[in-house]
Coordinates of C-alpha atoms and ligand atoms in Angstrom, one line a residue:
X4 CA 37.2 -18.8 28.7
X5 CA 38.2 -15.8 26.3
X6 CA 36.6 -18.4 23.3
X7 CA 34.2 -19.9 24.9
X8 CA 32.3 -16.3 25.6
X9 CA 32.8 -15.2 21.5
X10 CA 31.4 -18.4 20.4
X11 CA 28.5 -17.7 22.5
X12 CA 28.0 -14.2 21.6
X13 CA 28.7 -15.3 17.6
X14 CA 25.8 -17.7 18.1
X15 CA 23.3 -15.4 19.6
X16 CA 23.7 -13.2 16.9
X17 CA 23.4 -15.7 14.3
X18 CA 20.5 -17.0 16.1
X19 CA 18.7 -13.4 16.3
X20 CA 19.4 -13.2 12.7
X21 CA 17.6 -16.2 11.5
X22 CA 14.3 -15.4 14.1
X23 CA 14.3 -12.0 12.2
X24 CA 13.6 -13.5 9.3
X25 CA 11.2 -16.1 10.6
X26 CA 9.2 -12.9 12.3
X27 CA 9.0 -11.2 8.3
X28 CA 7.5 -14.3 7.2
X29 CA 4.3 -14.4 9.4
X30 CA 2.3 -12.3 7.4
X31 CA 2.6 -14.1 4.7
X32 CA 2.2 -17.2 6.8
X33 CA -1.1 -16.1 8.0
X34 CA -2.4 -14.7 4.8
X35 CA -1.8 -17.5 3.0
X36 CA -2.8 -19.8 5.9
X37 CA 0.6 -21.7 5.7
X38 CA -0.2 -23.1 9.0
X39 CA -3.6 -24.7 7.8
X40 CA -2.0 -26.0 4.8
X41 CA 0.6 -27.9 6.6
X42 CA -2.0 -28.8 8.8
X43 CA -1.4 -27.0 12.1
X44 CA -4.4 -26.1 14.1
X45 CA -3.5 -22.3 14.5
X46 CA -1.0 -19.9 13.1
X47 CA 0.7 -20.2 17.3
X48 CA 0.9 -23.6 16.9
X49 CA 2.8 -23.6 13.9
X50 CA 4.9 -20.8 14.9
X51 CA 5.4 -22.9 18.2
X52 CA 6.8 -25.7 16.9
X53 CA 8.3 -25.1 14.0
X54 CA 10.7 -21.8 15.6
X55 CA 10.2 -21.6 19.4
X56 CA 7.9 -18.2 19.0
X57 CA 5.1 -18.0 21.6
X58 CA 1.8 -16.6 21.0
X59 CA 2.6 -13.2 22.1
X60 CA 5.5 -12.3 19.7
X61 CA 3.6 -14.1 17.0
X62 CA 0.9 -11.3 18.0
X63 CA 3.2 -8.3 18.2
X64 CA 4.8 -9.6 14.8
X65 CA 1.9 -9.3 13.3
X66 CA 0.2 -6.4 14.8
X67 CA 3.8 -4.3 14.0
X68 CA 4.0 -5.8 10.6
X69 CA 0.3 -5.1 9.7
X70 CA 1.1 -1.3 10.5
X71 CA 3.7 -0.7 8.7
X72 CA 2.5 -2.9 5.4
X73 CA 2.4 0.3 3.3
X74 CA 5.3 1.7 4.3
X75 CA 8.4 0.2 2.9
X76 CA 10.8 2.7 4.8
X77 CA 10.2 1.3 8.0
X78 CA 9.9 -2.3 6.1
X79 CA 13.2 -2.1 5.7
X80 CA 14.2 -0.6 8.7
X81 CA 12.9 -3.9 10.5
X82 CA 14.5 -6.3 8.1
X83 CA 17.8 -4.7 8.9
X84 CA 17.2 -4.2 12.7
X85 CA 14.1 -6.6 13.5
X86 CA 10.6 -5.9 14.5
X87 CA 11.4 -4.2 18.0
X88 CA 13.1 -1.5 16.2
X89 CA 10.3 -0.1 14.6
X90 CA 7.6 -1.2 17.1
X91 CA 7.1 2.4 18.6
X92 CA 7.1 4.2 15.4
X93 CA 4.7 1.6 14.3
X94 CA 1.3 3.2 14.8
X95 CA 2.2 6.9 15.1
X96 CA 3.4 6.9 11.1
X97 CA 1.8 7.3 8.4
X98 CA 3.0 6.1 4.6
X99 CA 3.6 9.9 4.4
X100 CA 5.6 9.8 7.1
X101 CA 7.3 6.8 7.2
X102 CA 10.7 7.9 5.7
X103 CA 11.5 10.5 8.9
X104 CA 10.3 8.0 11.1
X105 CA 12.2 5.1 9.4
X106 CA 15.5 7.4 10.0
X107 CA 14.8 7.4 13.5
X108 CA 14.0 3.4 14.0
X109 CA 17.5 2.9 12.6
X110 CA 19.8 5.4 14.4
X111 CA 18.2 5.7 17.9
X112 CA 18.0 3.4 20.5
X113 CA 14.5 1.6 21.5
X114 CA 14.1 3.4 24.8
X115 CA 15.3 7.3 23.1
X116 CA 13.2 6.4 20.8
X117 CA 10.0 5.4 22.6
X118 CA 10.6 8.5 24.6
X119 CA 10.9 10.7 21.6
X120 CA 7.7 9.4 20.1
X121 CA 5.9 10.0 23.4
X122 CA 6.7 13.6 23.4
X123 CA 6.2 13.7 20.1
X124 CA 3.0 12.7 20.9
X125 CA 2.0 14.9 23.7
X126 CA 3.9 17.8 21.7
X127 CA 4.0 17.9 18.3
X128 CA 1.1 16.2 17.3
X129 CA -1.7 19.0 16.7
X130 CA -4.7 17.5 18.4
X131 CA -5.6 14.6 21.0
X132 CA -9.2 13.8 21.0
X133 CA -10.9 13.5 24.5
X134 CA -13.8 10.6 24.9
X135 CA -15.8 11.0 27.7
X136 CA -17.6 7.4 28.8
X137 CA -20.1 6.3 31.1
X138 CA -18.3 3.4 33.2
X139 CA -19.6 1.5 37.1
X140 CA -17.9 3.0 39.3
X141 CA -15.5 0.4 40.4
X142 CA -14.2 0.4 36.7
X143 CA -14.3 3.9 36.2
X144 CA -11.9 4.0 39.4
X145 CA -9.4 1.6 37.7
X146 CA -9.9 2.7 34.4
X147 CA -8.2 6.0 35.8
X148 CA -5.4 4.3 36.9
X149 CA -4.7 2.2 34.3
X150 CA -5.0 5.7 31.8
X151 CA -1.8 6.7 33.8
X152 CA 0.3 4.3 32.7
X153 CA 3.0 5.1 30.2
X154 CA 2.2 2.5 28.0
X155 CA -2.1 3.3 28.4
X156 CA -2.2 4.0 24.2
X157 CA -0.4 1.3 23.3
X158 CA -1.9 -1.3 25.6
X159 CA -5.6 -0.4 24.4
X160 CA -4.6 -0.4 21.2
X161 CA -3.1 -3.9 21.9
X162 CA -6.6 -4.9 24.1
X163 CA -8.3 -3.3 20.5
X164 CA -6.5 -5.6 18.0
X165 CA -7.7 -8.5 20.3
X166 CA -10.9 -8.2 20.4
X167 CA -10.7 -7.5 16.5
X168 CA -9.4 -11.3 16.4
X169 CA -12.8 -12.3 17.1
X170 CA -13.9 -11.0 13.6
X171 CA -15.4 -13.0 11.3
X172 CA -13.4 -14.6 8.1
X173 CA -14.5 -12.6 4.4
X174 CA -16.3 -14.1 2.5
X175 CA -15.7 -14.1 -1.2
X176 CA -18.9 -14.0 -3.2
X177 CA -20.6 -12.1 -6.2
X178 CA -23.4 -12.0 -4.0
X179 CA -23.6 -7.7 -3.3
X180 CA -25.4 -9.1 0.2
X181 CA -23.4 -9.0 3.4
X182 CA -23.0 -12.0 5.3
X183 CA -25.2 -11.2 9.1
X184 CA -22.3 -12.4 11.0
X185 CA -19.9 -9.6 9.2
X186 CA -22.8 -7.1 9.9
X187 CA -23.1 -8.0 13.1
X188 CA -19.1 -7.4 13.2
X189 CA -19.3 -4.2 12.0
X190 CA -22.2 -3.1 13.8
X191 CA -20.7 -4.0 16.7
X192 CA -17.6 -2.0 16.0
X193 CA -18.9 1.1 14.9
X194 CA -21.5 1.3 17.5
X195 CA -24.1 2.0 14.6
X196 CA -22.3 5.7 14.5
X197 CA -20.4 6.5 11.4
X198 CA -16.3 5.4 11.5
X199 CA -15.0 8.1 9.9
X200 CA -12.3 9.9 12.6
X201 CA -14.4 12.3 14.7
X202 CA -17.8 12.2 12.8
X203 CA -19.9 10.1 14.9
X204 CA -22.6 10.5 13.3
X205 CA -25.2 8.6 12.5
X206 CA -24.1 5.5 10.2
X207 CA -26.2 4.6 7.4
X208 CA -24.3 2.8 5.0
X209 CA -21.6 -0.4 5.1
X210 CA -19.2 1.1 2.7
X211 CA -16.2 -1.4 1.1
X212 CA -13.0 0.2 1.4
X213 CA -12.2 -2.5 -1.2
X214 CA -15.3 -2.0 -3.8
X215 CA -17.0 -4.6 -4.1
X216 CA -17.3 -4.1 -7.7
X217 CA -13.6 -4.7 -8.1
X218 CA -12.8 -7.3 -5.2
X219 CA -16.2 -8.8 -5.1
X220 CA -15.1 -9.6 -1.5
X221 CA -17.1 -8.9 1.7
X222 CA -14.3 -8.3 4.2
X223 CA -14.8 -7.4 7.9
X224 CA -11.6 -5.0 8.0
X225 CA -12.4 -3.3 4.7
X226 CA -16.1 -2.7 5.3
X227 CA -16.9 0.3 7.5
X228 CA -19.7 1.3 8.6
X229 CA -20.1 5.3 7.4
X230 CA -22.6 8.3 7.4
X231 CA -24.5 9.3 4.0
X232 CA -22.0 12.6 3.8
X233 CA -18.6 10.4 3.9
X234 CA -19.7 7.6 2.0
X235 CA -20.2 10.3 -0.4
X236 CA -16.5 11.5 0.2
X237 CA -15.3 8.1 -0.1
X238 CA -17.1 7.4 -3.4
X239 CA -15.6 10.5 -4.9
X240 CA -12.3 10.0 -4.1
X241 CA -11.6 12.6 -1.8
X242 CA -10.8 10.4 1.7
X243 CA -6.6 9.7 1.4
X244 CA -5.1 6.2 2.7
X245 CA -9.1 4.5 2.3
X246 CA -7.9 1.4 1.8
X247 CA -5.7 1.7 5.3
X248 CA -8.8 2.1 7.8
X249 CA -9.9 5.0 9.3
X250 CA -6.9 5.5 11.8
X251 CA -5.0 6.6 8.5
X252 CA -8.0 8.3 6.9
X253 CA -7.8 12.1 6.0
X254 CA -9.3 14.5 3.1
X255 CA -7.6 14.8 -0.1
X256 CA -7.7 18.5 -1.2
X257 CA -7.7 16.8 -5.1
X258 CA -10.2 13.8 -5.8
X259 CA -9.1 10.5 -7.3
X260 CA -11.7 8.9 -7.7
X261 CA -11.7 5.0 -9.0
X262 CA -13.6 3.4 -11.8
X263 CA -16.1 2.2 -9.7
X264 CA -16.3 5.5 -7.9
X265 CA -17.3 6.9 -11.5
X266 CA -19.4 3.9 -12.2
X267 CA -21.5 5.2 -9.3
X268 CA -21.3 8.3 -9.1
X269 CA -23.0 8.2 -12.9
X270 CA -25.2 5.7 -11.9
X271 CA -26.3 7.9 -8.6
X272 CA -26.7 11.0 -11.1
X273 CA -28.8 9.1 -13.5
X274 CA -31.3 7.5 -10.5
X275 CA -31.1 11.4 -8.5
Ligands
LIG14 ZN1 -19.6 10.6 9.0

């Protein structure tokens, strides 16, 4: 009996070790659209069949591995330890802080550690913005239930990415015009107020977070949709982590502009 229960418990391990890896590979298998290559009809299909994952975990794989993609600490953290080790330090880090929070992915627990970033949430962090919104009031009466729940943050953010899914593919063109239906996108997103963390003003400009110039690349996730002042920030280098969104966005004290940024900014000075 003694044997029989090792072998079993050497298998699951061995068998958690090789779905690890499987997880790593999805971003790759959806950037490079594997699936469609090997002609699969969706990335869950492919997934599916070819490793037993179901829709959802090839969801959270790629939600967790699409936040930490500039943050090789916690890259490696989830190598070593898998995905659901880093999953609650996922969002809350930033490439800054990635190293402290990769320390405490691998030493603690999953539940210490999804209590320790909730009070590091509620504590630590310097601000929490308040939104106010106009809801019916049936929703507005679940809606303030469902913000009690301990996992409110994370399952909006989860609801968020969905509806993201809807986005429309880039489109890769040397055409400076972008596509309606990745206007429309962005529009739709920004509610025609400008993206950048606590602005709201009014947006004037679609601004690629990837210039265009360089990428020559119209991209739903790296065009946002941005006031006249921080396009202006953008463009002169002075908004850190651009290329991340604006979740990660924040002012650099020193500008680093790119050559594109120079390109225009001399081209702007020139035209007034
Ligand atoms: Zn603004």
């Amino acid at each position: 009996m003694k044997d029989i229960h090792k072998q079993f418990v050497f298998y699951g391990q061995e068998a958690r070790k090789w779905m690890r890896k499987c997880e790593l590979l999805l971003p790759k298998i959806a950037k490079q659209k594997i699936w469609k290559k090997k002609r699969f009809g969706s990335i869950y299909e492919y997934a599916g069949k070819l490793a037993g994952m179901n829709r959802d975990k090839v969801n959270e794989c790629l939600r967790v591995l699409n936040n930490i993609e500039n943050k090789p600490e916690l890259k490696k953290v989830a190598e070593e330890k898998g995905i659901n080790s880093v999953k609650p330090v996922a969002v809350i880090s930033t490439p800054e802080t990635a190293e402290f929070w990769a320390e405490k992915a691998k030493n603690m627990p999953k539940n210490a550690l999804e209590k320790y970033v909730q009070s590091y949430r509620l504590e630590l962090l310097p601000r929490k913005a308040a939104v106010s919104v106009n809801l019916s009031p049936d929703l507005a009466k679940r809606f303030e239930q469902f913000k009690q729940r301990a996992d409110f943050e994370e399952l909006l953010e989860k609801f968020m990415d969905e509806v993201e899914d809807d986005k429309p593919e880039a489109v890769e063109t040397d055409s400076r015009h972008i596509p309606a239906a990745i206007e429309k996108h962005v529009r739709r997103r920004s509610g025609d107020c400008c993206e950048y963390p606590d602005c709201g003003r009014k947006a004037e400009i679609f601004h690629h977070t990837a210039r265009f110039a360089t990428h020559k690349c119209h991209d739903p996730s790296k065009i946002y949709h941005l006031c006249e002042g921080h396009e202006r920030l953008a463009h002169l280098g002075l908004i850190e982590n651009e290329e991340l969104g604006p979740r990660h966005w924040r002012l650099r004290e020193k500008a680093s502009p790119t050559e594109t940024d120079r390109l225009v900014a001399k081209y702007r000075g020139r035209g007034g």
